[in-house]
Short mmCIF file of C-alpha atoms in Angstrom, two decimals:
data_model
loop_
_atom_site.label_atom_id
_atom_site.label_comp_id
_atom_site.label_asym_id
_atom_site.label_seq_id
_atom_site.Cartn_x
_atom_site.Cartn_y
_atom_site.Cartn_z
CA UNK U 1 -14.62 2.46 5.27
CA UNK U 2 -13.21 0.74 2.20
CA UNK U 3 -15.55 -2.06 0.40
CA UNK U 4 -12.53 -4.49 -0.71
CA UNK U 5 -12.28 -7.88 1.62
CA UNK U 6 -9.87 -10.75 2.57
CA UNK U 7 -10.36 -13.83 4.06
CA UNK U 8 -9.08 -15.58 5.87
CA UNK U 9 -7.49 -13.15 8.16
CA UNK U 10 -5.09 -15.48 9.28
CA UNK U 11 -4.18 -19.03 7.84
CA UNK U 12 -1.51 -21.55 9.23
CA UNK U 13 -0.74 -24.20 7.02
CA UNK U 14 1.23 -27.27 6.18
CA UNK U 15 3.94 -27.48 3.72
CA UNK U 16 2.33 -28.39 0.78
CA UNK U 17 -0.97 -27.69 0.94
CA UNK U 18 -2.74 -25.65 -2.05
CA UNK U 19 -4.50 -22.35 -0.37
CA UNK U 20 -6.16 -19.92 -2.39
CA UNK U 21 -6.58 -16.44 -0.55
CA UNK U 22 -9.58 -14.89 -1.30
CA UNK U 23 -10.40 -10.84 -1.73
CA UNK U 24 -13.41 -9.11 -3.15
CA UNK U 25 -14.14 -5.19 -3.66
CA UNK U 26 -17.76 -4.07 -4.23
CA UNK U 27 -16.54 -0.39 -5.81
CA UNK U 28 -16.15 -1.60 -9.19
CA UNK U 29 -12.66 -0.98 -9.27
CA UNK U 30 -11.32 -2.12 -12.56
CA UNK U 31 -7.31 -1.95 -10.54
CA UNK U 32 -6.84 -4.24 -8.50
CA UNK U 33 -2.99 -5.64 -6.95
CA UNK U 34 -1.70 -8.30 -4.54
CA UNK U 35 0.96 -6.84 -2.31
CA UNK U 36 3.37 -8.72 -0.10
CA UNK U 37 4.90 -7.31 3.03
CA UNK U 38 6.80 -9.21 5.83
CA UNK U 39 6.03 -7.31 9.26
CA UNK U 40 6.98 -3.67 9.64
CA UNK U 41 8.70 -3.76 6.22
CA UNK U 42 8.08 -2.44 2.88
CA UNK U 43 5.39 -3.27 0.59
CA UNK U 44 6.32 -5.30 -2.69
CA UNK U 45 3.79 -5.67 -5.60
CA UNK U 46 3.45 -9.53 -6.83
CA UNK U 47 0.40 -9.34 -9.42
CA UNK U 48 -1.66 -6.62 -10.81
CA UNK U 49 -5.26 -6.62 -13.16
CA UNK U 50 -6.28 -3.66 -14.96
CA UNK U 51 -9.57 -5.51 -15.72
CA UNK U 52 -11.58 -9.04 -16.09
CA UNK U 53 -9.09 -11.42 -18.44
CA UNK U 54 -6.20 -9.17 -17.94
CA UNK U 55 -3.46 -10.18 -14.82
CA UNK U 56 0.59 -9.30 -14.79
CA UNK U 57 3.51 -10.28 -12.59
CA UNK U 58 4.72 -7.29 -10.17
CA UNK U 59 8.00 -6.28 -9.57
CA UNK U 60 8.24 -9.19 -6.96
CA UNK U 61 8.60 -12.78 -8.26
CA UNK U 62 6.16 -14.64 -6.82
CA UNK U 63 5.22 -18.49 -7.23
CA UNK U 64 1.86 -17.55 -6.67
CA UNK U 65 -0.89 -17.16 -9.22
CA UNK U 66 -4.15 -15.11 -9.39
CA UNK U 67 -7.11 -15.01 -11.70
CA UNK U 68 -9.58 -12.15 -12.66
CA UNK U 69 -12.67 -13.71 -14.06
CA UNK U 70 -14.90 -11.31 -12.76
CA UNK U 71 -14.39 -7.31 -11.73
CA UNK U 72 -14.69 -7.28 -8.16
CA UNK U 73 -12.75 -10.98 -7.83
CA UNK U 74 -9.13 -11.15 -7.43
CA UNK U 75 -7.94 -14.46 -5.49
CA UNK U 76 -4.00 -15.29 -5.23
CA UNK U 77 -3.11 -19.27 -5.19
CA UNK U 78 -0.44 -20.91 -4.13
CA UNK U 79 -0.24 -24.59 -5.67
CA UNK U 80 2.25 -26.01 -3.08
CA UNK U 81 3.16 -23.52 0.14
CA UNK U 82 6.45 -23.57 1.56
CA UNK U 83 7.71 -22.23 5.04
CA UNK U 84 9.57 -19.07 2.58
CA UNK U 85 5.59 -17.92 1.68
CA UNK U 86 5.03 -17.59 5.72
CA UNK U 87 4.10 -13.08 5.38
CA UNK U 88 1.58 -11.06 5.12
CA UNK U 89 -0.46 -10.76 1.77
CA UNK U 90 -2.44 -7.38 0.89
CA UNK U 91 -5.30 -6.91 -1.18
CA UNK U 92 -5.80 -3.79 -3.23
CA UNK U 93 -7.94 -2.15 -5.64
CA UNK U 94 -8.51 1.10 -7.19
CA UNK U 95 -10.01 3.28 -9.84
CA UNK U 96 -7.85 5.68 -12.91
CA UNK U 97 -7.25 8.57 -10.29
CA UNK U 98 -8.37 7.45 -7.31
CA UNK U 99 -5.77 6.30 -4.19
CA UNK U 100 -5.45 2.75 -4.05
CA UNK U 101 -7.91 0.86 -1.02
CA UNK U 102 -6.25 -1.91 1.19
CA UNK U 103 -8.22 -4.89 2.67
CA UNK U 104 -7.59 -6.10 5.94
CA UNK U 105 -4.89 -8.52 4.82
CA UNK U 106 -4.03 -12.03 5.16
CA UNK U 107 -1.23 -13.36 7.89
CA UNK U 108 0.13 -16.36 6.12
CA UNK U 109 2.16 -18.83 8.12
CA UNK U 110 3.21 -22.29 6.63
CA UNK U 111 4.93 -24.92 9.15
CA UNK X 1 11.00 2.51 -13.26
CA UNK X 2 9.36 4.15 -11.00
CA UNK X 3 10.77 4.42 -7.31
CA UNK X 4 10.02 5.88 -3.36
CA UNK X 5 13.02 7.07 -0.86
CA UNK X 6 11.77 7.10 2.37
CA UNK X 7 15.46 8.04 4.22
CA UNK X 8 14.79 7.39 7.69
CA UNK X 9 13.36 4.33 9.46
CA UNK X 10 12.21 6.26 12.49
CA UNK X 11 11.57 9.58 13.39
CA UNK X 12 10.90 10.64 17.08
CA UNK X 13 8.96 13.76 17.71
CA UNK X 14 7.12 15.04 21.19
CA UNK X 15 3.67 15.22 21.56
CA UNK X 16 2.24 18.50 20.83
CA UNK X 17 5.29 19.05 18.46
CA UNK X 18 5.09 19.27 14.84
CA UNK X 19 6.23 16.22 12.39
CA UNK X 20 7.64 15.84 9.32
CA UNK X 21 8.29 12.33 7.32
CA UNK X 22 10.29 12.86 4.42
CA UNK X 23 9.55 11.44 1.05
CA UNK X 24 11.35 12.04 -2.48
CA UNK X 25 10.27 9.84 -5.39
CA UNK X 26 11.25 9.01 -9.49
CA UNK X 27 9.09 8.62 -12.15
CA UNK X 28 8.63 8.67 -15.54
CA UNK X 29 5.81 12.17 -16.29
CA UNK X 30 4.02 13.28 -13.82
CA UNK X 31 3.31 11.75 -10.68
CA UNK X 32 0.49 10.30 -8.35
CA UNK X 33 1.97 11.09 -5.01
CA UNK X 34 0.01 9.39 -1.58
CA UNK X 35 0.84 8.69 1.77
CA UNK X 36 -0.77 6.03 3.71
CA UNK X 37 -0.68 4.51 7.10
CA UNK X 38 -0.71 1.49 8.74
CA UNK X 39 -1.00 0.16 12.62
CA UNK X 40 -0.03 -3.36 13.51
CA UNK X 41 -2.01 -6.25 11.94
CA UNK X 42 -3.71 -4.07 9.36
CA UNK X 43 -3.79 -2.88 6.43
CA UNK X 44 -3.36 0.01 5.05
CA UNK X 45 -5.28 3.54 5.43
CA UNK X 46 -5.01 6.36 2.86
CA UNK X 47 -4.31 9.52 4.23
CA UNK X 48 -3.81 12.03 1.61
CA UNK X 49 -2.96 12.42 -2.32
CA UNK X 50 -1.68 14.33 -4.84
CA UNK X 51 -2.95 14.37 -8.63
CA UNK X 52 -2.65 17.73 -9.73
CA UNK X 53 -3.40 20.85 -8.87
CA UNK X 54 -2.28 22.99 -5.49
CA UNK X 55 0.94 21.88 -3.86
CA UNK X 56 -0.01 21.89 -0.43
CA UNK X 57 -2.56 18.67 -0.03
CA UNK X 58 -4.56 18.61 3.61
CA UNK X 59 -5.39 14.92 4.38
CA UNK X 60 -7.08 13.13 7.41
CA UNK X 61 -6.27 13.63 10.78
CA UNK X 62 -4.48 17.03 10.57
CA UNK X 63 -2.08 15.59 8.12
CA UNK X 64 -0.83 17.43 4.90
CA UNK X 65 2.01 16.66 2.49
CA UNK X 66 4.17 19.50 0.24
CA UNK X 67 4.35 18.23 -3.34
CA UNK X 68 7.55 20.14 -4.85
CA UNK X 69 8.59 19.45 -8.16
CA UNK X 70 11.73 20.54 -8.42
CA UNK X 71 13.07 18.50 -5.40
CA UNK X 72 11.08 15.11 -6.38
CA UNK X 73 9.63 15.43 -2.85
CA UNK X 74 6.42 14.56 -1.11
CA UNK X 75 6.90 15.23 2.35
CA UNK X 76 4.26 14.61 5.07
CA UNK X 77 3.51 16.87 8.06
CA UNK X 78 1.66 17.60 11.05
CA UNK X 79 1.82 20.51 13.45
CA UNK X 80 1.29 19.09 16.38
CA UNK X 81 1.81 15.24 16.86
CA UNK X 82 -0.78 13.44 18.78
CA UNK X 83 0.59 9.99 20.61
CA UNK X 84 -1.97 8.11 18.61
CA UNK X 85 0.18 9.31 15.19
CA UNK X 86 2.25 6.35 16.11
CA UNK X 87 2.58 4.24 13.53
CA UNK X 88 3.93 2.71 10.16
CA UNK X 89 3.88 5.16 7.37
CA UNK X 90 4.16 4.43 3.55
CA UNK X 91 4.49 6.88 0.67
CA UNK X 92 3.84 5.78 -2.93
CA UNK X 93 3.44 7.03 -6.00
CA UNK X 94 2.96 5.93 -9.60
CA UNK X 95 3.06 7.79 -13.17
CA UNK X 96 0.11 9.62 -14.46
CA UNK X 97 0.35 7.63 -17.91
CA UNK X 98 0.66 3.98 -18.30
CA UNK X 99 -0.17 0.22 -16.98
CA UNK X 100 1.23 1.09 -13.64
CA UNK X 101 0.50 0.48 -10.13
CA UNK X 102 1.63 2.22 -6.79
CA UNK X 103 5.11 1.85 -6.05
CA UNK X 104 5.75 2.04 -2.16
CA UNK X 105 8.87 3.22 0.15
CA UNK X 106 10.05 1.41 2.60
CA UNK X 107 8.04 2.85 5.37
CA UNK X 108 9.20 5.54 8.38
CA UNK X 109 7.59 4.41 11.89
CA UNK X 110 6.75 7.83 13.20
CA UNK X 111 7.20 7.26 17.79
CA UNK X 112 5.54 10.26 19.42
CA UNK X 113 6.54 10.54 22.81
CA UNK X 114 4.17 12.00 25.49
#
């Protein structure tokens, strides 16, 4: 069983609203990625950290933002949520040759 | 750029039958190959990998994948397909050098029929 976690499992929110969506690994994985996948479809990276300070954009734009101010936190934020950010966000982390290690996920849906 | 063909959204197999879910990939050097798996409302769970080394990989559940260089392919297998193999299944891979992460197909759902 992986140690990498994401809460809340499920969030409905208004448009709007600022949510932050939280996920924490206790492996000391210095990897970690935000992935974004709409139901039964393919995965699309939106942000990546290769360590503490260090964060890039995925092959995905995204109008979200994360922060890595410590190893094993990684939280994504959106400032204002809008019914086109209603998916499913995945949590990720991993170490140089080690497979990647999902959390649960988070089922976004913003009315 | 590194990229993942999965070529076919489905594939339908009997139970007790073997499986295959086909897999070819680019990338810059040499590759990370993995397949994972996923069931509704979940993430996803790693089933097998390729770094180096032999070419056939065993993995969990009776899975094992073929990495062969020459064909940029990665394909997964089972001999005999359980129904509880149903599912979503992903391959990625990334290069061995580099700021990269995992680059994923687009998924194959895999319907075993009893």
């Amino acid at each position: 069983e992986a140690d990498i976690y994401q809460t809340p499992r499920y969030l409905v929110i208004g448009t709007g609203k600022k949510i932050t969506l939280e996920c924490s690994q206790t492996m000391g994985h210095d990897k970690m990625y935000w992935y974004q996948q709409d139901p039964g479809m393919e995965l699309h990276l939106i942000h990546y950290s290769y360590g503490v300070n260090s964060t890039e954009k995925g092959d995905l734009s995204s109008e979200s933002t994360v922060s890595r101010i410590r190893t094993e936190h990684f939280p994504l934020t959106l400032e204002s949520a809008r019914p086109s950010h209603t998916s499913q966000y995945l949590c990720a982390s991993s170490a140089e040759l080690t497979e990647a290690f999902f959390g649960q996920g988070t089922r976004l849906t913003v009315v | 750029a590194q990229s993942v063909a999965q070529p076919e959204d489905q594939v339908n197999v009997a139970e007790g039958n073997p499986l295959t879910v086909k897999c070819t990939y680019s990338v810059s050097g040499n590759p990370y190959l993995f397949w994972y798996v996923q069931y509704p409302n979940r993430g996803l769970q790693f089933l097998l990998k390729y770094i180096t080394g032999d070419n056939l990989v065993k993995g969990s559940y009776g899975f094992e994948a073929e990495f062969n260089k020459s064909q940029t392919s990665f394909h997964l297998k089972k001999p005999s397909a359980l129904v509880s193999d149903s599912a979503l299944y992903f391959c990625a891979v990334r290069a061995n050098t580099g700021r990269r992460a995992l680059t994923f197909g687009s998924g194959t759902r895999l319907q075993v029929q009893p």
